[in-house]
Short mmCIF file of C-alpha atoms in Angstrom, two decimals:
data_model
loop_
_atom_site.label_atom_id
_atom_site.label_comp_id
_atom_site.label_asym_id
_atom_site.label_seq_id
_atom_site.Cartn_x
_atom_site.Cartn_y
_atom_site.Cartn_z
CA MET A 10 -41.23 -59.29 -24.12
CA ASN A 11 -43.00 -56.14 -25.22
CA SER A 12 -43.17 -55.96 -29.10
CA SER A 13 -42.90 -52.16 -29.23
CA LEU A 14 -39.71 -52.51 -27.10
CA ILE A 15 -38.14 -54.57 -29.97
CA ILE A 16 -39.25 -52.06 -32.55
CA HIS A 17 -37.52 -49.35 -30.49
CA ALA A 18 -34.42 -51.37 -30.22
CA ILE A 19 -34.49 -51.96 -34.07
CA CYS A 20 -35.11 -48.26 -34.49
CA GLY A 21 -31.92 -47.37 -32.31
CA LEU A 22 -29.80 -49.75 -34.32
CA LEU A 23 -30.83 -48.12 -37.55
CA LEU A 24 -28.62 -45.25 -36.51
CA LEU A 25 -25.80 -47.51 -37.37
CA VAL A 26 -26.78 -47.48 -40.99
CA ILE A 27 -24.88 -44.09 -41.26
CA PRO A 28 -21.40 -45.36 -40.32
CA ALA A 29 -22.23 -48.49 -42.27
CA GLY A 30 -23.10 -46.72 -45.25
CA VAL A 31 -19.91 -44.64 -45.21
CA LEU A 32 -17.73 -47.78 -44.87
CA TYR A 33 -19.73 -49.30 -47.73
CA LEU A 34 -18.66 -46.46 -50.05
CA TRP A 35 -15.20 -45.84 -48.75
CA ASP A 36 -13.83 -49.03 -47.21
CA LYS A 37 -15.85 -52.26 -47.77
CA LYS A 38 -13.00 -54.41 -46.13
CA LEU A 39 -13.75 -52.59 -42.92
CA LEU A 40 -17.44 -53.00 -43.05
CA ARG A 41 -17.24 -56.82 -42.10
CA THR A 42 -15.08 -55.81 -39.12
CA PHE A 43 -17.50 -53.23 -38.11
CA GLY A 44 -20.43 -55.62 -38.45
CA VAL A 45 -18.77 -58.26 -36.20
CA ALA A 46 -17.90 -55.54 -33.60
CA VAL A 47 -21.52 -54.49 -33.40
CA ALA A 48 -22.78 -58.04 -33.13
CA ARG A 49 -20.20 -58.59 -30.35
CA MET A 50 -21.26 -55.41 -28.73
CA ILE A 51 -24.98 -56.52 -28.79
CA GLY A 52 -24.21 -59.92 -27.27
CA GLN A 53 -21.97 -58.40 -24.48
CA LEU A 54 -24.40 -55.88 -23.63
CA LEU A 55 -27.25 -58.35 -23.41
CA VAL A 56 -25.14 -60.71 -21.08
CA VAL A 57 -24.07 -57.72 -18.87
CA CYS A 58 -27.63 -56.59 -18.63
CA LEU A 59 -28.97 -60.00 -17.61
CA MET A 60 -26.08 -60.26 -14.95
CA VAL A 61 -26.71 -57.08 -13.46
CA TRP A 62 -30.57 -57.71 -13.46
CA ALA A 63 -29.92 -60.81 -11.53
CA LEU A 64 -27.53 -59.09 -9.03
CA PHE A 65 -30.27 -56.51 -8.43
CA ARG A 66 -33.15 -59.11 -8.36
CA TYR A 67 -31.29 -61.40 -5.86
CA ASP A 68 -29.36 -59.17 -3.54
CA TYR A 69 -27.18 -61.74 -1.70
CA LEU A 70 -23.74 -61.47 -0.43
CA ALA A 71 -22.64 -64.83 -1.92
CA LEU A 72 -23.95 -63.81 -5.36
CA HIS A 73 -22.21 -60.49 -5.20
CA LEU A 74 -18.83 -61.96 -4.19
CA GLY A 75 -19.13 -64.76 -6.88
CA TRP A 76 -19.60 -62.03 -9.43
CA VAL A 77 -16.63 -60.00 -8.37
CA VAL A 78 -14.38 -63.31 -8.32
CA LEU A 79 -15.56 -63.95 -11.97
CA LEU A 80 -15.11 -60.32 -12.94
CA ALA A 81 -11.53 -60.39 -11.54
CA CYS A 82 -10.71 -63.57 -13.52
CA TYR A 83 -12.15 -62.15 -16.69
CA THR A 84 -10.18 -58.83 -16.37
CA ALA A 85 -6.95 -60.73 -15.53
CA ALA A 86 -7.37 -62.78 -18.68
CA VAL A 87 -7.86 -59.59 -20.61
CA VAL A 88 -4.71 -58.20 -19.16
CA LEU A 89 -2.68 -61.29 -19.86
CA ILE A 90 -3.98 -61.71 -23.56
CA ARG A 91 -3.22 -58.09 -24.25
CA LEU A 92 0.35 -58.50 -22.80
CA LYS A 93 0.72 -61.80 -24.74
CA LEU A 94 1.67 -63.61 -21.49
CA ASN A 95 0.94 -67.08 -20.46
CA VAL A 96 -2.65 -66.96 -19.18
CA LYS A 97 -2.48 -70.34 -17.41
CA ARG A 98 0.84 -69.38 -15.69
CA PHE A 99 -0.15 -65.94 -14.59
CA LEU A 100 -3.99 -66.07 -14.19
CA TRP A 101 -4.32 -66.61 -10.51
CA PRO A 102 -1.72 -64.01 -9.45
CA VAL A 103 -3.24 -61.25 -11.57
CA ALA A 104 -6.73 -62.27 -10.67
CA VAL A 105 -5.95 -61.99 -7.14
CA GLY A 106 -4.13 -58.72 -7.68
CA GLN A 107 -7.34 -57.56 -9.37
CA LEU A 108 -9.46 -58.69 -6.42
CA VAL A 109 -7.18 -56.87 -3.82
CA GLY A 110 -7.40 -53.67 -6.01
CA MET A 111 -11.23 -54.01 -6.27
CA LEU A 112 -12.31 -55.21 -2.87
CA LEU A 113 -10.15 -53.29 -0.41
CA PRO A 114 -11.05 -49.80 -1.80
CA GLY A 115 -14.60 -51.00 -2.71
CA PHE A 116 -15.42 -52.22 0.92
CA TYR A 117 -13.65 -49.16 2.40
CA LEU A 118 -15.99 -46.98 0.24
CA ARG A 119 -19.04 -48.97 1.24
CA LEU A 120 -18.45 -49.12 4.98
CA ALA A 121 -16.67 -45.77 5.64
CA VAL A 122 -17.86 -43.30 2.85
CA LEU A 123 -20.92 -44.23 0.90
CA PRO A 124 -24.11 -42.93 2.58
CA LEU A 125 -26.10 -46.14 2.83
CA ASP A 126 -27.70 -48.16 5.49
CA GLN A 127 -27.04 -51.64 4.23
CA SER A 128 -23.62 -53.17 4.05
CA LEU A 129 -24.03 -54.60 0.65
CA TYR A 130 -26.66 -53.03 -1.66
CA ALA A 131 -26.64 -53.90 -5.35
CA THR A 132 -27.44 -50.25 -6.41
CA TRP A 133 -24.15 -49.26 -5.28
CA PHE A 134 -21.96 -52.50 -5.10
CA VAL A 135 -22.29 -53.43 -8.80
CA PRO A 136 -21.45 -50.01 -10.46
CA VAL A 137 -18.67 -49.27 -7.87
CA MET A 138 -16.91 -52.68 -8.51
CA ALA A 139 -17.41 -52.30 -12.22
CA LEU A 140 -15.79 -48.91 -12.15
CA LEU A 141 -12.83 -50.06 -10.07
CA ALA A 142 -12.42 -53.18 -12.26
CA GLY A 143 -12.13 -51.01 -15.41
CA HIS A 144 -9.57 -48.73 -13.86
CA THR A 145 -7.46 -51.50 -12.47
CA THR A 146 -7.50 -53.43 -15.97
CA ALA A 147 -6.16 -50.40 -17.69
CA SER A 148 -3.60 -49.90 -15.06
CA GLN A 149 -2.40 -53.46 -14.93
CA ILE A 150 -1.92 -53.53 -18.66
CA ARG A 151 0.31 -50.52 -18.37
CA GLY A 152 2.14 -51.43 -15.25
CA LEU A 153 2.69 -55.17 -15.79
CA GLY A 154 3.81 -54.46 -19.49
CA THR A 155 6.36 -51.86 -18.13
CA TYR A 156 7.59 -54.32 -15.42
CA PHE A 157 8.00 -57.29 -17.75
CA SER A 158 9.59 -55.24 -20.61
CA ALA A 159 12.03 -53.69 -18.14
CA LEU A 160 13.04 -57.04 -16.75
CA LYS A 161 13.61 -58.45 -20.25
CA VAL A 162 15.61 -55.42 -21.50
CA ASP A 163 17.66 -54.74 -18.32
CA GLU A 164 18.09 -58.20 -16.95
CA GLN A 165 21.74 -57.37 -16.45
CA GLU A 166 20.73 -54.48 -14.25
CA TYR A 167 18.97 -56.94 -11.85
CA GLU A 168 21.96 -59.36 -11.77
CA TYR A 169 24.42 -56.44 -11.23
CA ARG A 170 22.38 -55.30 -8.23
CA ARG A 171 22.31 -58.85 -6.93
CA GLY A 172 25.94 -59.20 -7.33
CA ASN A 173 26.62 -56.02 -5.55
CA GLY A 174 25.16 -57.21 -2.15
CA LYS A 175 21.55 -56.38 -2.79
CA ASN A 176 18.93 -58.85 -1.77
CA HIS A 177 16.00 -59.99 -4.19
CA LEU A 178 13.58 -57.29 -3.26
CA GLN A 179 16.16 -54.50 -3.19
CA ALA A 180 17.27 -55.56 -6.71
CA LEU A 181 13.64 -55.33 -8.05
CA ILE A 182 13.10 -51.97 -6.62
CA PRO A 183 14.03 -49.96 -9.83
CA PHE A 184 11.75 -52.28 -11.92
CA VAL A 185 8.85 -51.95 -9.56
CA LYS A 186 9.29 -48.00 -9.56
CA ARG A 187 9.06 -47.95 -13.26
CA ALA A 188 5.94 -50.06 -13.21
CA VAL A 189 4.33 -47.70 -10.53
CA GLN A 190 5.41 -44.66 -12.46
CA SER A 191 3.89 -46.00 -15.66
CA ILE A 192 0.49 -46.08 -14.10
CA LEU A 193 0.54 -42.98 -11.82
CA SER A 194 2.06 -40.60 -14.53
CA PRO A 195 -0.97 -40.87 -16.89
CA ALA A 196 -3.39 -41.11 -13.85
CA SER A 197 -2.10 -37.64 -12.64
CA ALA A 198 -2.49 -36.29 -16.11
CA ASN A 199 -5.98 -37.72 -16.54
CA LEU A 200 -7.37 -36.51 -13.10
CA ALA A 201 -8.19 -33.13 -14.47
CA VAL A 202 -9.99 -34.56 -17.57
CA MET A 203 -11.92 -36.92 -15.25
CA GLY A 204 -12.88 -33.96 -13.20
CA LEU A 205 -14.15 -32.04 -16.34
CA PHE A 206 -15.69 -34.77 -18.42
CA THR A 207 -16.00 -38.44 -17.09
CA MET A 208 -17.24 -37.89 -13.48
CA PRO A 209 -19.67 -35.15 -14.13
CA LEU A 210 -21.69 -37.57 -16.13
CA LEU A 211 -21.92 -39.90 -13.03
CA LEU A 212 -22.53 -36.67 -10.98
CA CYS A 213 -25.55 -36.00 -13.02
CA GLY A 214 -26.89 -39.50 -12.38
CA LEU A 215 -26.48 -39.20 -8.52
CA LEU A 216 -28.33 -35.62 -8.58
CA LEU A 217 -31.10 -37.16 -10.81
CA SER A 218 -31.57 -39.97 -8.27
CA GLY A 219 -32.36 -37.31 -5.62
CA MET A 220 -28.94 -37.08 -3.82
CA GLU A 221 -27.93 -33.88 -2.10
CA PRO A 222 -25.27 -31.84 -4.14
CA LEU A 223 -22.61 -31.87 -1.31
CA THR A 224 -23.33 -35.55 -0.76
CA ALA A 225 -22.86 -36.31 -4.44
CA PHE A 226 -19.59 -34.19 -4.47
CA VAL A 227 -18.26 -36.24 -1.56
CA VAL A 228 -19.24 -39.58 -3.18
CA MET A 229 -17.60 -38.69 -6.40
CA LEU A 230 -14.43 -37.51 -4.77
CA SER A 231 -14.12 -40.61 -2.95
CA LEU A 232 -14.82 -42.63 -6.18
CA THR A 233 -11.99 -40.92 -7.97
CA SER A 234 -9.60 -41.39 -5.00
CA ALA A 235 -10.59 -45.08 -4.87
CA CYS A 236 -9.89 -45.61 -8.64
CA VAL A 237 -6.37 -44.47 -8.28
CA ALA A 238 -5.76 -46.47 -5.14
CA ALA A 239 -7.20 -49.51 -6.63
CA SER A 240 -4.77 -49.25 -9.54
CA VAL A 241 -1.85 -49.10 -7.46
CA LEU A 242 -2.98 -51.84 -4.99
CA ALA A 243 -3.91 -54.15 -7.98
CA LEU A 244 -0.32 -53.56 -9.47
CA ILE A 245 1.57 -54.25 -6.21
CA ALA A 246 -0.30 -57.39 -5.31
CA SER A 247 -0.03 -58.83 -8.76
CA LEU A 248 3.77 -58.02 -8.81
CA TRP A 249 4.27 -59.66 -5.38
CA LEU A 250 2.23 -62.77 -6.45
CA CYS A 251 3.95 -63.13 -9.90
CA ASP A 252 7.32 -63.04 -8.29
CA GLY A 253 7.23 -66.72 -7.51
CA LYS A 254 6.38 -67.46 -11.27
CA LEU A 255 9.39 -65.32 -12.47
CA PHE A 256 12.16 -66.25 -10.04
CA ASP A 257 13.48 -69.38 -8.61
CA LYS A 258 14.12 -69.69 -4.67
CA PHE A 259 17.58 -68.43 -5.39
CA GLY A 260 16.30 -65.27 -7.03
CA LYS A 261 17.39 -66.39 -10.56
CA LEU A 262 15.28 -64.91 -13.26
CA THR A 263 14.29 -68.28 -14.77
CA LEU A 264 11.36 -67.22 -16.82
CA MET A 265 13.32 -64.53 -18.78
CA VAL A 266 16.13 -67.12 -19.53
CA ALA A 267 13.53 -69.55 -20.79
CA MET A 268 11.99 -66.80 -23.09
CA LEU A 269 15.36 -65.90 -24.36
CA LEU A 270 16.09 -69.43 -25.19
CA VAL A 271 12.84 -69.71 -26.91
CA CYS A 272 13.60 -66.65 -28.96
CA THR A 273 17.11 -67.75 -29.74
CA SER A 274 15.58 -71.16 -30.92
CA CYS A 275 13.04 -69.32 -33.01
CA GLU A 276 15.60 -66.94 -34.73
CA ALA A 277 17.85 -70.02 -35.48
CA GLN A 278 15.02 -71.94 -37.10
CA SER A 279 13.74 -69.01 -39.02
CA LYS A 280 17.21 -67.50 -39.76
CA THR A 281 16.08 -63.95 -38.86
CA PRO A 282 18.02 -61.50 -41.09
CA VAL A 283 20.89 -59.43 -39.44
CA MET A 284 19.94 -55.97 -38.63
CA TYR A 285 22.32 -54.32 -41.10
CA GLU A 286 21.16 -50.76 -40.38
CA LEU A 287 22.56 -50.73 -36.85
CA PRO A 288 25.82 -48.87 -36.29
CA ALA A 289 28.64 -50.22 -34.16
CA PRO A 290 28.49 -49.39 -30.43
CA LEU A 291 29.73 -45.98 -29.37
CA LYS A 292 32.36 -45.61 -26.68
CA ASP A 293 33.22 -41.86 -26.75
CA ARG A 294 29.69 -40.65 -25.71
CA PRO A 295 26.76 -41.59 -23.63
CA GLU A 296 24.52 -44.28 -25.44
CA GLN A 297 21.22 -45.75 -24.42
CA ILE A 298 19.87 -48.19 -27.10
CA LEU A 299 16.02 -48.13 -27.41
CA GLN A 300 14.28 -50.62 -29.71
CA ARG A 301 11.02 -49.25 -31.05
CA LYS A 302 8.64 -50.94 -33.46
CA GLY A 303 9.65 -48.94 -36.60
CA TYR A 304 13.31 -47.93 -35.79
CA THR A 305 16.13 -48.32 -33.18
CA THR A 306 17.53 -45.17 -31.55
CA SER A 307 20.88 -44.42 -29.61
CA TYR A 308 19.99 -41.76 -26.90
CA ASN A 309 22.64 -39.36 -25.57
CA ARG A 310 21.55 -38.03 -22.20
CA ASP A 311 23.99 -35.23 -22.38
CA THR A 312 22.64 -33.73 -25.64
CA ARG A 313 18.96 -34.91 -24.92
CA ASN A 314 18.93 -35.99 -28.51
CA PRO A 315 19.71 -39.20 -30.27
CA ASN A 316 23.10 -39.98 -31.34
CA TRP A 317 21.61 -41.73 -34.25
CA VAL A 318 18.41 -43.36 -35.28
CA ALA A 319 18.27 -46.42 -37.64
CA TRP A 320 15.60 -48.29 -39.45
CA HIS A 321 14.97 -50.91 -42.27
CA LEU A 322 12.57 -49.22 -44.73
CA THR A 323 10.67 -51.81 -46.99
CA LYS A 324 8.47 -51.22 -49.92
CA GLU A 325 5.46 -52.29 -47.87
CA HIS A 326 6.41 -49.62 -44.99
CA THR A 327 6.06 -46.82 -47.44
CA LYS A 328 2.21 -47.40 -47.33
CA GLY A 329 -0.53 -47.44 -44.73
CA GLN A 330 -3.56 -45.81 -43.40
CA ASN A 331 -2.19 -44.23 -40.16
CA GLN A 332 -1.72 -40.41 -40.55
CA ARG A 333 0.40 -38.09 -38.43
CA LYS A 334 -2.41 -35.57 -37.80
CA GLU A 335 -3.82 -37.55 -35.08
CA MET A 336 -0.43 -37.74 -33.16
CA MET A 337 1.20 -35.68 -30.45
CA PHE A 338 4.88 -35.29 -29.64
CA THR A 339 5.60 -37.19 -26.37
CA GLU A 340 8.27 -37.30 -23.60
CA ASP A 341 9.95 -40.75 -23.63
CA GLN A 342 9.59 -42.18 -20.05
CA ASP A 343 12.40 -44.72 -20.87
CA VAL A 344 15.18 -42.05 -20.53
CA LYS A 345 16.18 -39.35 -18.02
CA PRO A 346 17.11 -36.61 -18.38
CA ARG A 347 14.91 -35.97 -21.41
CA ALA A 348 13.65 -33.41 -23.84
CA THR A 349 9.93 -32.01 -23.34
CA ASN A 350 7.49 -30.21 -25.48
CA ASN A 351 8.16 -27.04 -23.53
CA ASP A 352 11.81 -26.96 -24.61
CA TYR A 353 10.69 -26.21 -28.19
CA TYR A 354 8.23 -23.37 -27.35
CA ASN A 355 9.49 -20.07 -28.78
CA SER A 356 12.61 -21.58 -29.69
CA ARG A 357 12.17 -20.98 -33.38
CA PHE A 358 13.06 -24.63 -34.08
CA ASP A 359 10.82 -27.36 -35.52
CA ARG A 360 10.54 -30.75 -33.70
CA GLY A 361 12.27 -32.61 -36.48
CA HIS A 362 11.83 -36.33 -37.05
CA MET A 363 14.89 -38.46 -37.64
CA CYS A 364 12.90 -41.52 -38.52
CA PRO A 365 9.92 -39.62 -40.36
CA ALA A 366 6.34 -40.17 -39.69
CA GLY A 367 5.88 -40.81 -43.43
CA ASP A 368 7.94 -44.11 -43.04
CA ASN A 369 5.58 -45.39 -40.10
CA LYS A 370 2.08 -45.09 -41.67
CA TRP A 371 2.14 -48.89 -41.81
CA ASP A 372 1.37 -49.41 -38.13
CA LYS A 373 -0.30 -47.42 -35.53
CA GLU A 374 2.11 -48.12 -32.79
CA ALA A 375 5.04 -47.34 -35.02
CA MET A 376 3.53 -44.04 -35.90
CA ALA A 377 3.03 -42.95 -32.25
CA GLN A 378 6.49 -44.06 -31.36
CA SER A 379 7.86 -41.90 -34.11
CA PHE A 380 6.73 -38.81 -32.07
CA LEU A 381 8.81 -39.76 -28.96
CA PHE A 382 11.30 -37.02 -28.34
CA THR A 383 14.21 -39.74 -28.57
CA ASN A 384 13.43 -39.66 -32.29
CA ILE A 385 13.45 -35.71 -32.55
CA CYS A 386 16.01 -33.12 -32.75
CA PRO A 387 15.90 -29.22 -33.04
CA GLN A 388 15.65 -28.57 -36.71
CA ASN A 389 15.36 -25.27 -38.79
CA HIS A 390 11.84 -24.75 -40.12
CA GLY A 391 13.04 -24.41 -43.64
CA LEU A 392 15.20 -27.42 -43.58
CA ASN A 393 12.60 -29.48 -42.00
CA LYS A 394 9.94 -28.39 -44.65
CA TYR A 395 11.97 -28.61 -47.82
CA GLU A 396 15.35 -30.37 -48.14
CA TRP A 397 15.02 -32.73 -45.24
CA ASN A 398 11.47 -33.66 -46.40
CA GLU A 399 12.66 -34.09 -50.01
CA LEU A 400 15.37 -36.57 -48.89
CA GLU A 401 12.85 -38.54 -46.98
CA ILE A 402 10.42 -38.74 -49.96
CA LYS A 403 13.50 -39.84 -52.01
CA CYS A 404 14.28 -42.58 -49.51
CA ARG A 405 10.78 -43.89 -49.85
CA GLU A 406 11.14 -43.90 -53.62
CA TRP A 407 14.32 -45.86 -53.32
CA ALA A 408 12.62 -48.48 -51.08
CA ARG A 409 9.82 -48.82 -53.50
CA GLU A 410 12.14 -49.14 -56.36
CA TYR A 411 14.60 -51.62 -54.80
CA GLY A 412 12.37 -53.44 -52.24
CA ALA A 413 14.15 -52.26 -49.15
CA ILE A 414 16.75 -50.07 -47.93
CA ASP A 415 18.67 -49.47 -44.58
CA ILE A 416 18.80 -45.89 -43.27
CA VAL A 417 20.77 -44.27 -40.36
CA CYS A 418 20.62 -40.47 -39.63
CA GLY A 419 21.35 -38.14 -36.71
CA PRO A 420 22.64 -34.72 -35.62
CA ILE A 421 26.10 -33.14 -36.06
CA TYR A 422 27.40 -30.68 -33.52
CA GLU A 423 30.09 -28.00 -33.38
CA ALA A 424 33.11 -28.47 -31.10
CA GLU A 425 32.55 -25.08 -29.31
CA ASN A 426 29.75 -22.58 -28.38
CA GLN A 427 27.23 -25.32 -28.22
CA ARG A 428 23.80 -23.67 -28.55
CA THR A 429 20.93 -25.14 -26.45
CA ILE A 430 17.06 -24.60 -26.16
CA GLY A 431 14.65 -25.01 -23.33
CA LYS A 432 14.96 -25.70 -19.66
CA ASN A 433 16.34 -29.06 -20.23
CA LYS A 434 19.27 -27.56 -22.60
CA VAL A 435 18.60 -29.55 -25.55
CA TRP A 436 21.44 -29.28 -27.97
CA VAL A 437 20.88 -27.68 -31.28
CA PRO A 438 22.74 -29.51 -34.12
CA VAL A 439 24.74 -27.49 -36.81
CA ALA A 440 23.85 -30.08 -39.19
CA PHE A 441 22.34 -33.46 -39.98
CA PHE A 442 23.61 -36.55 -41.67
CA LYS A 443 21.73 -39.43 -43.36
CA VAL A 444 23.46 -42.67 -44.81
CA VAL A 445 21.41 -45.08 -46.91
CA LEU A 446 22.45 -48.68 -47.76
CA CYS A 447 20.92 -50.68 -50.60
CA ARG A 448 21.70 -54.41 -50.62
CA LYS A 449 19.80 -55.49 -53.62
CA GLY A 450 22.10 -56.71 -56.51
CA VAL A 451 25.50 -55.01 -56.09
CA PRO A 452 25.43 -53.40 -52.64
CA LYS A 453 25.71 -49.55 -52.84
CA ALA A 454 25.56 -46.70 -50.29
CA ILE A 455 25.28 -42.94 -50.12
CA GLY A 456 25.46 -40.26 -47.57
CA PHE A 457 24.13 -36.74 -47.17
CA ILE A 458 25.00 -33.79 -44.82
CA TYR A 459 22.57 -30.82 -44.67
CA ARG A 460 23.30 -27.53 -42.63
CA ASN A 461 20.70 -26.71 -39.91
CA GLU A 462 19.73 -23.61 -41.59
CA GLY A 463 17.09 -22.19 -43.79
CA LYS A 464 19.36 -21.34 -46.75
CA ARG A 465 18.66 -23.50 -49.80
CA GLN A 466 20.77 -26.59 -50.36
CA THR A 467 20.45 -28.85 -53.22
CA MET A 468 20.61 -32.62 -52.82
CA LYS A 469 23.66 -32.87 -55.13
CA GLU A 470 25.49 -30.43 -52.87
CA ALA A 471 24.58 -32.45 -49.92
CA VAL A 472 25.91 -35.73 -51.05
CA ARG A 473 28.93 -37.28 -49.11
CA THR A 474 30.52 -40.61 -48.96
CA VAL A 475 29.74 -42.84 -46.04
CA ASP A 476 33.39 -42.62 -45.11
CA ASP A 477 33.31 -38.92 -45.05
CA ILE A 478 30.33 -39.02 -42.61
CA GLU A 479 32.09 -41.65 -40.43
CA ALA A 480 35.26 -39.29 -40.16
CA LEU A 481 32.96 -36.45 -39.27
CA THR A 482 30.66 -38.08 -36.74
CA GLY A 483 32.85 -40.91 -35.29
CA ILE A 484 30.09 -43.50 -35.94
CA ASP A 485 30.95 -46.84 -37.63
CA PHE A 486 28.12 -47.49 -40.04
CA PHE A 487 27.03 -50.93 -41.57
CA PRO A 488 29.47 -53.12 -39.42
CA ALA A 489 27.44 -56.29 -40.12
CA LEU A 490 28.58 -56.05 -43.85
CA ASP A 491 31.74 -58.14 -44.77
CA ASP A 492 34.93 -55.79 -44.63
CA ALA A 493 35.46 -55.91 -48.37
CA THR A 494 32.04 -54.75 -49.21
CA GLU A 495 31.79 -52.24 -46.32
CA ASN A 496 35.12 -50.68 -47.46
CA ARG A 497 34.14 -50.48 -51.27
CA ILE A 498 30.68 -49.04 -50.80
CA GLU A 499 31.61 -46.51 -47.93
CA ALA A 500 34.24 -44.92 -50.15
CA ARG A 501 31.83 -44.10 -53.02
CA GLY A 502 28.65 -41.65 -52.82
CA ASP A 503 26.62 -43.82 -55.21
#
């Protein structure tokens, strides 16, 4: 090896001294993680370079196909590990799905589109297959994750459809539809970004290699189309092949039953605490329960707002490095109809958090989920900035003082002349409630009601008993408590 090349490589790596120096000064704990990541990157890059060199040096069909099979198995394992699924059980269905997604569009591109004379040529075959593998892997993570989660949460929907005369495939249509939507929705949003940023980089490479501009345009257009098509093909093939691993010959969801039994056994052994923060089920209004990492929300499809949002706030959850400045308000794809960002434009109302971002700094996913519109209500700017924020800060102080508290909050509406905003007619609350339970020592609880207006309201003026708020909202709070304790604490605003 040329010694000057080694020197150049070392000089290139010296650029990493800049981020490493910053970490040394500000976050020494992350420095070790950064070093491991750099070492892993160097190793992976070296292996990939040697592998690609071999493919280019020995341009044989068998070698190419063997590399594609290994790539499919590796990416399938990445998908399953990311989704925390059984690798041994699902590796071959997902790997075959990856192969279908890569090979069908890949060979179509090579034989019908790409302007080359040879049927398999490493200069094209390797980068095209790598590009398709990357897109199918990301899509499989989203699509399979959505499918498995939907089956686990809505198993009763599947059984209901089977019980009403639908065959196995017909009963699975809603779940497959959700999975496909989960990959096509972001793909549609990303196409414009790919056209502006990602694909032009590849286009520059084609033009620098001497390809005519119009030819390069056709190639890039075809590659983009192939990436989207490959994502759908890989997902559909994987779902079809995984079906036999999920259901018995009678169409019974055997895997999910086994998972639930395992979860029940684990809960029994670990004595998982009761979720005291959850109110009783609502029977007088629409309710869709959504479990998030940092909170639980009861969504109302009529108001496009939550009926309530509940969470268990611990002392540890009041701290963390994840900041809201990097987050964006997001539509919740699990509900329909739903509020959107456009509903709030020019409405003169803030997108007011129920479970605040400040209670979710402990986890990146929890922070991101706090910006879903199923956790948001139209809120007066003054209330959002001052009184509601002061109450959120006070709750975090209580959590640090007592170790943990249980919180439920939500909107209150007037009986007539309901105001709405936006195309989706999101209801505007006239007030908001919040109830707080502390179970440390002698259990105690307190409630608050703030009018949804900019006029100054003191915390003392907002205090109510939990019983008062139950009577006003029709929600039964803290039903997991024994009756005597519930009756005692809910009668006082302590």
